[in-house]
Amino acid sequence: MYFIHERLKSKLRAFLYGAGAFIFSWLLGTFLMVAVIPPIPILKGLRSFEVTTSLITYLLLWVSSTYLK
């Protein structure tokens, strides 16, 4: 958010870019887990889907915030 705000000089637009990037990466991470990526045998149990989805989401959020700046 800081780097996006530095580039745009608008708190509202920086927030909207960050929130949009988060929602997009969350949906894309969920789609990848459901349709593309096979189950990871290392992560077992009831929470493996949520953990893997959140890891993908955070990775995509980091990539989007890096390239939006």
Coordinates of C-alpha atoms in Angstrom, one line a residue:
M1 CA 0.0 0.0 0.0
Y2 CA 2.8 2.4 0.8
F3 CA 4.5 2.0 -2.6
I4 CA 1.1 2.3 -4.4
H5 CA 0.3 5.4 -2.4
E6 CA 3.7 6.9 -3.2
R7 CA 3.1 6.4 -6.9
L8 CA -0.6 7.5 -7.0
K9 CA -0.5 10.3 -4.4
S10 CA -4.1 9.4 -3.4
K11 CA -5.0 7.4 -0.4
L12 CA -8.4 6.3 -1.8
R13 CA -7.0 5.1 -5.1
A14 CA -4.1 3.3 -3.3
F15 CA -6.7 1.6 -1.0
L16 CA -8.9 0.6 -4.0
Y17 CA -5.9 -0.8 -5.9
G18 CA -4.7 -2.8 -2.8
A19 CA -8.2 -4.1 -2.1
G20 CA -8.8 -5.0 -5.7
A21 CA -5.5 -6.8 -5.9
F22 CA -6.3 -8.7 -2.7
I23 CA -9.8 -9.7 -3.9
F24 CA -8.4 -10.7 -7.3
S25 CA -5.6 -12.8 -5.9
W26 CA -8.0 -14.4 -3.4
L27 CA -10.4 -15.5 -6.1
L28 CA -7.5 -16.6 -8.4
G29 CA -5.9 -18.6 -5.6
T30 CA -9.2 -20.3 -4.9
F31 CA -9.7 -21.0 -8.5
L32 CA -6.2 -22.5 -8.9
M33 CA -6.7 -24.7 -5.8
V34 CA -10.1 -26.0 -7.1
A35 CA -9.4 -26.4 -10.8
V36 CA -5.7 -26.5 -11.5
I37 CA -3.4 -27.5 -8.7
P38 CA -3.6 -31.1 -7.4
P39 CA -3.7 -31.7 -3.7
I40 CA -0.4 -31.3 -2.0
P41 CA 0.5 -34.5 0.0
I42 CA 2.7 -32.6 2.5
L43 CA -0.3 -30.6 3.8
K44 CA -2.8 -33.1 5.1
G45 CA -5.9 -32.6 7.2
L46 CA -9.0 -30.5 7.2
R47 CA -7.2 -27.2 6.8
S48 CA -4.9 -28.0 3.9
F49 CA -7.2 -26.4 1.3
E50 CA -7.4 -23.2 3.3
V51 CA -3.7 -23.1 4.1
T52 CA -2.7 -23.6 0.5
T53 CA -5.2 -21.1 -0.8
S54 CA -4.0 -18.5 1.6
L55 CA -0.3 -19.1 0.6
I56 CA -1.2 -18.7 -3.0
T57 CA -3.2 -15.6 -2.2
Y58 CA -0.4 -14.0 -0.3
L59 CA 2.1 -14.8 -3.0
L60 CA -0.1 -13.3 -5.7
L61 CA -0.8 -10.2 -3.5
W62 CA 2.9 -9.7 -3.0
V63 CA 3.4 -10.0 -6.8
S64 CA 0.6 -7.5 -7.6
S65 CA 1.8 -5.0 -5.0
T66 CA 5.3 -5.2 -6.4
Y67 CA 4.2 -4.6 -9.9
L68 CA 1.6 -2.0 -9.2
K69 CA 4.2 0.3 -7.6

